[in-house]
Amino acid sequence: MGDDHTDRDHTDHTDGGHVDGNALAGDLREIFAVDLTAATGRCTGCGHRGSVAALRVYRNAPGLVARCPHCEEVVLRLVRGRDRAWLDLRGTVSLEIPLPS
Amino acid sequence: MAIVSPGFSGRRRSPDAQLPPGQYLAEDFPVLTAGPTPRVPTDRWQFTVGTEAGQQHTWSWQQLIELPAEKITTDIHCVTKWSKLGTRWKGVSLDVLLEDVETAADFALVHSYGGYTTNLPLEDLLDGQAWVAYRYDDEELTPEHGGPARLLVPHLYFWKSAKWVRGIRLLLEDEPGFWESAGYHDYGDPWREQRYQGD
Ligand SMILES: [Zn+2]
């Protein structure tokens, strides 16, 4: 993965280019103690259930924007400031997070 | 405020005096996008201003390009820290589009094809500060850069200059847009470095 957010502005300059949800791993790991890319989320737009890793992530943007692969609605947004991050999950009905039993 | 330092020999004269704090000069024109690029044919394109009283003013593409247009040369500043100097555009001033719109609103929520939104005070759209731009560098505005038409509000960070602009809702109360509701500053003045909430 490497340090994705330092070169975010200079990569994927293709038209509408997106990468998969694994690109969220580093930034989400800073906030959550578990790897959320393994979680299963449900989209508020269409009800589609899928893993966070399967989201379409647009990162040539002021923040990370993860969209549903089924309906393209925004499922998750993550903005990093200098000393804060904003996580917006309004496009997510719920996240099912696997835990060690 | 321009303090010109001679710098090291062989280094180009710094453009810093022209750049807001924390910005660097971009030679290319980076394409930023929060989603798939909408492709809106001009025969289906419309621009709608809706007032707080529920009135709608709509322009077709043909009506837009028949309005008096201006050529604008301006610096632009993206919150991701690149700035581009002397960009050249053509578009219709919001003063023209809002001329016959009766409103008591203080705020505007701009919305785009593709679902993007951004908010700003109505007064920042007036008095020669904002345009619906449809040409860039003497060419049609490409979809990557927001064509067929985008908002151009160059005195604020460029996320306010909504690509693929579709309309403006005039509001009595401020309503945060896409980035403004996810940590970015409500106003976004690059010269005061208003990047994030609380800046
Ligand atoms: Zn969906």
Short mmCIF file of C-alpha atoms and ligand atoms in Angstrom, two decimals:
data_model
loop_
_atom_site.label_atom_id
_atom_site.label_comp_id
_atom_site.label_asym_id
_atom_site.label_seq_id
_atom_site.Cartn_x
_atom_site.Cartn_y
_atom_site.Cartn_z
CA MET A 1 0.00 0.00 0.00
CA GLY A 2 2.68 2.54 0.96
CA ASP A 3 1.82 6.06 1.98
CA ASP A 4 -1.13 6.61 -0.26
CA HIS A 5 -2.19 9.99 0.91
CA THR A 6 1.12 11.72 0.24
CA ASP A 7 0.95 11.02 -3.47
CA ARG A 8 -2.81 11.08 -3.80
CA ASP A 9 -2.77 14.26 -5.87
CA HIS A 10 -0.37 12.91 -8.43
CA THR A 11 -1.73 9.48 -9.19
CA ASP A 12 -4.63 8.05 -11.17
CA HIS A 13 -5.05 11.18 -13.24
CA THR A 14 -7.16 9.22 -15.62
CA ASP A 15 -10.67 10.35 -16.29
CA GLY A 16 -12.91 9.25 -13.42
CA GLY A 17 -10.28 6.74 -12.35
CA HIS A 18 -10.88 4.80 -9.21
CA VAL A 19 -9.07 2.11 -7.28
CA ASP A 20 -10.55 -0.56 -5.06
CA GLY A 21 -11.48 -0.26 -1.39
CA ASN A 22 -8.16 -1.64 -0.22
CA ALA A 23 -6.92 1.92 -0.71
CA LEU A 24 -8.88 2.80 2.44
CA ALA A 25 -6.86 0.45 4.62
CA GLY A 26 -4.10 2.78 5.79
CA ASP A 27 -6.30 5.72 6.64
CA LEU A 28 -8.98 3.64 8.35
CA ARG A 29 -6.38 1.75 10.39
CA GLU A 30 -5.33 5.03 11.95
CA ILE A 31 -8.85 5.48 13.31
CA PHE A 32 -10.05 1.97 13.97
CA ALA A 33 -8.18 -0.81 15.68
CA VAL A 34 -9.49 -3.39 13.25
CA ASP A 35 -8.98 -3.66 9.51
CA LEU A 36 -12.29 -2.29 8.26
CA THR A 37 -11.70 -3.30 4.68
CA ALA A 38 -12.73 -6.81 5.77
CA ALA A 39 -16.07 -5.48 7.06
CA THR A 40 -19.30 -5.97 5.14
CA GLY A 41 -21.35 -2.84 4.56
CA ARG A 42 -24.81 -2.18 3.24
CA CYS A 43 -25.44 0.76 0.92
CA THR A 44 -28.22 3.22 1.86
CA GLY A 45 -28.79 3.88 -1.83
CA CYS A 46 -29.63 0.42 -3.10
CA GLY A 47 -29.25 -1.96 -0.18
CA HIS A 48 -26.36 -3.77 -1.82
CA ARG A 49 -24.23 -5.72 0.66
CA GLY A 50 -20.53 -6.02 -0.02
CA SER A 51 -17.12 -5.78 1.57
CA VAL A 52 -15.50 -2.41 2.15
CA ALA A 53 -12.61 -3.67 0.01
CA ALA A 54 -14.97 -3.92 -2.96
CA LEU A 55 -15.99 -0.25 -2.86
CA ARG A 56 -14.89 2.10 -5.64
CA VAL A 57 -12.56 4.66 -4.15
CA TYR A 58 -11.95 8.04 -5.77
CA ARG A 59 -8.86 9.60 -4.24
CA ASN A 60 -7.90 12.36 -6.68
CA ALA A 61 -10.07 14.58 -4.56
CA PRO A 62 -9.92 16.64 -1.37
CA GLY A 63 -10.73 13.43 0.51
CA LEU A 64 -11.31 9.73 -0.07
CA VAL A 65 -14.72 9.04 -1.58
CA ALA A 66 -15.87 5.42 -1.57
CA ARG A 67 -18.83 4.55 -3.78
CA CYS A 68 -21.09 1.52 -4.00
CA PRO A 69 -19.98 -0.74 -6.87
CA HIS A 70 -23.64 -1.45 -7.56
CA CYS A 71 -25.32 2.00 -7.67
CA GLU A 72 -22.35 4.42 -7.42
CA GLU A 73 -23.83 6.26 -4.42
CA VAL A 74 -21.35 7.60 -1.88
CA VAL A 75 -21.03 5.03 0.91
CA LEU A 76 -18.16 6.49 2.89
CA ARG A 77 -16.07 9.65 2.90
CA LEU A 78 -12.85 10.24 4.76
CA VAL A 79 -11.18 13.63 4.99
CA ARG A 80 -7.83 14.10 6.68
CA GLY A 81 -6.90 17.43 8.17
CA ARG A 82 -3.57 18.27 9.75
CA ASP A 83 -4.48 16.83 13.14
CA ARG A 84 -7.97 15.43 12.61
CA ALA A 85 -9.94 13.20 10.33
CA TRP A 86 -13.61 13.33 9.39
CA LEU A 87 -15.35 10.07 8.64
CA ASP A 88 -18.80 10.28 7.07
CA LEU A 89 -20.72 7.02 6.92
CA ARG A 90 -24.14 8.37 6.01
CA GLY A 91 -24.23 6.19 2.90
CA THR A 92 -23.74 3.08 5.00
CA VAL A 93 -26.68 1.38 6.68
CA SER A 94 -24.42 -0.76 8.83
CA LEU A 95 -20.99 -2.31 8.93
CA GLU A 96 -20.57 -5.94 9.88
CA ILE A 97 -17.08 -6.29 11.27
CA PRO A 98 -15.49 -9.74 11.70
CA LEU A 99 -13.84 -10.18 15.11
CA PRO A 100 -11.64 -12.94 16.49
CA SER A 101 -13.87 -15.41 18.36
CA MET B 1 3.57 41.44 1.83
CA ALA B 2 5.88 40.39 -0.98
CA ILE B 3 9.31 39.86 0.44
CA VAL B 4 11.53 38.90 -2.44
CA SER B 5 14.55 36.92 -1.34
CA PRO B 6 17.38 36.45 -3.81
CA GLY B 7 17.44 32.72 -3.08
CA PHE B 8 20.12 30.37 -4.26
CA SER B 9 21.86 31.05 -7.52
CA GLY B 10 20.27 29.36 -10.47
CA ARG B 11 16.87 29.14 -8.84
CA ARG B 12 13.95 30.64 -10.64
CA ARG B 13 12.33 33.67 -9.10
CA SER B 14 9.79 32.40 -6.63
CA PRO B 15 6.13 32.81 -7.56
CA ASP B 16 5.28 32.72 -3.85
CA ALA B 17 4.17 36.33 -3.78
CA GLN B 18 1.27 35.38 -6.06
CA LEU B 19 0.35 32.25 -4.15
CA PRO B 20 -1.87 31.97 -1.09
CA PRO B 21 -0.23 30.41 2.00
CA GLY B 22 0.63 26.73 1.71
CA GLN B 23 0.08 26.54 -2.06
CA TYR B 24 2.51 25.43 -4.75
CA LEU B 25 2.53 26.26 -8.42
CA ALA B 26 1.15 23.58 -10.76
CA GLU B 27 2.17 23.63 -14.38
CA ASP B 28 -0.42 21.04 -15.43
CA PHE B 29 -4.13 21.12 -14.62
CA PRO B 30 -4.78 18.25 -12.20
CA VAL B 31 -8.12 16.51 -12.58
CA LEU B 32 -9.84 16.02 -9.24
CA THR B 33 -13.05 14.08 -9.02
CA ALA B 34 -15.14 12.52 -6.28
CA GLY B 35 -16.90 10.15 -8.64
CA PRO B 36 -17.49 9.04 -12.21
CA THR B 37 -17.36 11.83 -14.78
CA PRO B 38 -20.88 12.71 -15.97
CA ARG B 39 -21.31 13.06 -19.74
CA VAL B 40 -24.08 15.56 -20.32
CA PRO B 41 -24.97 16.25 -23.96
CA THR B 42 -25.71 19.92 -24.50
CA ASP B 43 -29.14 19.17 -26.00
CA ARG B 44 -30.15 17.72 -22.64
CA TRP B 45 -28.27 20.23 -20.51
CA GLN B 46 -30.22 22.66 -18.36
CA PHE B 47 -29.31 25.20 -15.72
CA THR B 48 -31.91 26.00 -13.09
CA VAL B 49 -32.00 28.64 -10.38
CA GLY B 50 -34.57 27.90 -7.69
CA THR B 51 -35.57 30.53 -5.17
CA GLU B 52 -36.59 30.18 -1.56
CA ALA B 53 -40.14 31.01 -2.69
CA GLY B 54 -40.20 28.02 -5.02
CA GLN B 55 -39.75 29.92 -8.30
CA GLN B 56 -37.65 28.26 -10.98
CA HIS B 57 -35.62 29.95 -13.68
CA THR B 58 -34.26 27.58 -16.30
CA TRP B 59 -31.88 28.05 -19.22
CA SER B 60 -31.19 25.61 -22.03
CA TRP B 61 -27.70 25.32 -23.50
CA GLN B 62 -28.71 27.46 -26.47
CA GLN B 63 -30.12 30.13 -24.17
CA LEU B 64 -26.96 30.11 -22.08
CA ILE B 65 -24.54 30.63 -24.93
CA GLU B 66 -26.71 33.40 -26.40
CA LEU B 67 -26.33 35.42 -23.20
CA PRO B 68 -23.57 38.05 -23.07
CA ALA B 69 -20.35 36.23 -22.14
CA GLU B 70 -17.10 37.41 -20.62
CA LYS B 71 -13.52 36.31 -21.02
CA ILE B 72 -11.92 35.75 -17.64
CA THR B 73 -8.23 35.37 -16.85
CA THR B 74 -7.73 34.31 -13.28
CA ASP B 75 -5.60 32.39 -10.80
CA ILE B 76 -7.16 29.28 -9.28
CA HIS B 77 -6.32 27.61 -5.98
CA CYS B 78 -7.17 24.03 -5.10
CA VAL B 79 -7.43 23.00 -1.45
CA THR B 80 -5.14 20.03 -2.24
CA LYS B 81 -2.47 22.77 -2.46
CA TRP B 82 -1.89 23.33 -6.15
CA SER B 83 -2.47 26.72 -7.69
CA LYS B 84 -2.51 27.63 -11.35
CA LEU B 85 -1.92 31.19 -12.48
CA GLY B 86 -3.51 33.04 -15.38
CA THR B 87 -6.08 30.43 -16.42
CA ARG B 88 -8.32 31.64 -19.27
CA TRP B 89 -12.06 31.00 -19.38
CA LYS B 90 -15.20 32.16 -21.11
CA GLY B 91 -18.57 32.17 -19.46
CA VAL B 92 -21.70 33.99 -18.36
CA SER B 93 -21.54 36.09 -15.23
CA LEU B 94 -23.90 35.09 -12.42
CA ASP B 95 -24.86 38.78 -12.36
CA VAL B 96 -26.51 38.19 -15.73
CA LEU B 97 -28.16 34.92 -14.72
CA LEU B 98 -29.48 36.26 -11.43
CA GLU B 99 -30.51 39.66 -12.79
CA ASP B 100 -34.23 38.91 -12.98
CA VAL B 101 -34.35 36.49 -10.06
CA GLU B 102 -36.26 37.87 -7.11
CA THR B 103 -34.92 36.57 -3.85
CA ALA B 104 -34.34 37.44 -0.23
CA ALA B 105 -31.84 34.60 0.15
CA ASP B 106 -28.40 35.06 1.67
CA PHE B 107 -27.06 31.62 0.74
CA ALA B 108 -26.65 29.44 -2.31
CA LEU B 109 -26.32 25.69 -2.69
CA VAL B 110 -24.83 24.83 -6.06
CA HIS B 111 -25.62 21.40 -7.44
CA SER B 112 -24.11 19.40 -10.26
CA TYR B 113 -24.89 16.58 -12.64
CA GLY B 114 -23.58 13.55 -10.80
CA GLY B 115 -24.85 14.73 -7.42
CA TYR B 116 -22.04 17.00 -6.19
CA THR B 117 -23.01 20.06 -4.15
CA THR B 118 -21.20 23.07 -2.69
CA ASN B 119 -22.45 26.04 -0.68
CA LEU B 120 -21.47 29.68 -0.53
CA PRO B 121 -22.94 33.03 0.45
CA LEU B 122 -25.03 34.47 -2.37
CA GLU B 123 -22.99 37.68 -2.30
CA ASP B 124 -19.93 35.69 -3.37
CA LEU B 125 -21.71 34.82 -6.61
CA LEU B 126 -22.43 38.47 -7.43
CA ASP B 127 -20.53 41.61 -8.47
CA GLY B 128 -18.31 40.01 -11.08
CA GLN B 129 -17.00 37.25 -8.85
CA ALA B 130 -18.60 34.15 -10.41
CA TRP B 131 -19.43 32.71 -13.82
CA VAL B 132 -20.96 29.69 -15.48
CA ALA B 133 -17.92 28.88 -17.63
CA TYR B 134 -18.12 26.81 -20.80
CA ARG B 135 -14.79 27.45 -22.51
CA TYR B 136 -11.26 26.95 -21.18
CA ASP B 137 -8.10 28.02 -23.02
CA ASP B 138 -10.10 28.83 -26.18
CA GLU B 139 -11.57 25.33 -26.32
CA GLU B 140 -14.85 23.76 -25.28
CA LEU B 141 -14.69 22.78 -21.63
CA THR B 142 -13.98 19.04 -21.52
CA PRO B 143 -15.96 16.71 -19.23
CA GLU B 144 -12.80 16.06 -17.17
CA HIS B 145 -12.68 19.75 -16.25
CA GLY B 146 -16.41 20.03 -15.69
CA GLY B 147 -17.86 20.49 -19.17
CA PRO B 148 -20.16 21.25 -20.72
CA ALA B 149 -20.25 23.99 -18.07
CA ARG B 150 -18.86 24.54 -14.61
CA LEU B 151 -19.14 27.19 -11.98
CA LEU B 152 -16.10 29.46 -11.71
CA VAL B 153 -15.65 31.23 -8.36
CA PRO B 154 -11.90 31.79 -8.37
CA HIS B 155 -11.62 33.84 -5.16
CA LEU B 156 -12.54 30.73 -3.13
CA TYR B 157 -10.85 27.31 -3.08
CA PHE B 158 -11.59 25.52 -6.31
CA TRP B 159 -13.91 22.89 -4.80
CA LYS B 160 -16.48 25.74 -4.77
CA SER B 161 -16.18 25.99 -8.55
CA ALA B 162 -18.51 23.04 -9.09
CA LYS B 163 -17.91 20.97 -12.21
CA TRP B 164 -20.88 19.87 -14.35
CA VAL B 165 -23.00 22.62 -12.83
CA ARG B 166 -26.71 22.00 -13.05
CA GLY B 167 -28.24 24.67 -10.91
CA ILE B 168 -28.32 26.81 -7.82
CA ARG B 169 -30.78 26.74 -4.95
CA LEU B 170 -31.14 30.07 -3.20
CA LEU B 171 -31.65 29.58 0.53
CA LEU B 172 -32.47 31.64 3.58
CA GLU B 173 -30.18 29.44 5.68
CA ASP B 174 -26.76 28.05 4.94
CA GLU B 175 -26.71 24.39 3.97
CA PRO B 176 -23.35 22.61 3.74
CA GLY B 177 -22.38 20.96 0.48
CA PHE B 178 -20.47 17.76 -0.26
CA TRP B 179 -17.05 18.65 1.15
CA GLU B 180 -18.33 21.26 3.58
CA SER B 181 -20.27 18.49 5.37
CA ALA B 182 -17.16 16.29 5.58
CA GLY B 183 -14.63 18.48 7.35
CA TYR B 184 -13.88 21.20 4.85
CA HIS B 185 -14.33 24.86 5.65
CA ASP B 186 -17.74 26.40 5.05
CA TYR B 187 -16.33 29.45 3.22
CA GLY B 188 -12.90 28.42 1.92
CA ASP B 189 -10.89 31.62 1.41
CA PRO B 190 -7.44 30.54 0.15
CA TRP B 191 -5.77 33.76 1.32
CA ARG B 192 -6.88 33.01 4.90
CA GLU B 193 -6.05 29.34 4.37
CA GLN B 194 -9.56 28.22 5.33
CA ARG B 195 -9.09 24.58 4.38
CA TYR B 196 -10.80 22.71 7.22
CA GLN B 197 -13.55 23.37 9.71
CA GLY B 198 -12.15 25.60 12.44
CA ASP B 199 -9.40 27.13 10.26
ZN ZN C 1 -25.67 1.03 -3.70
#
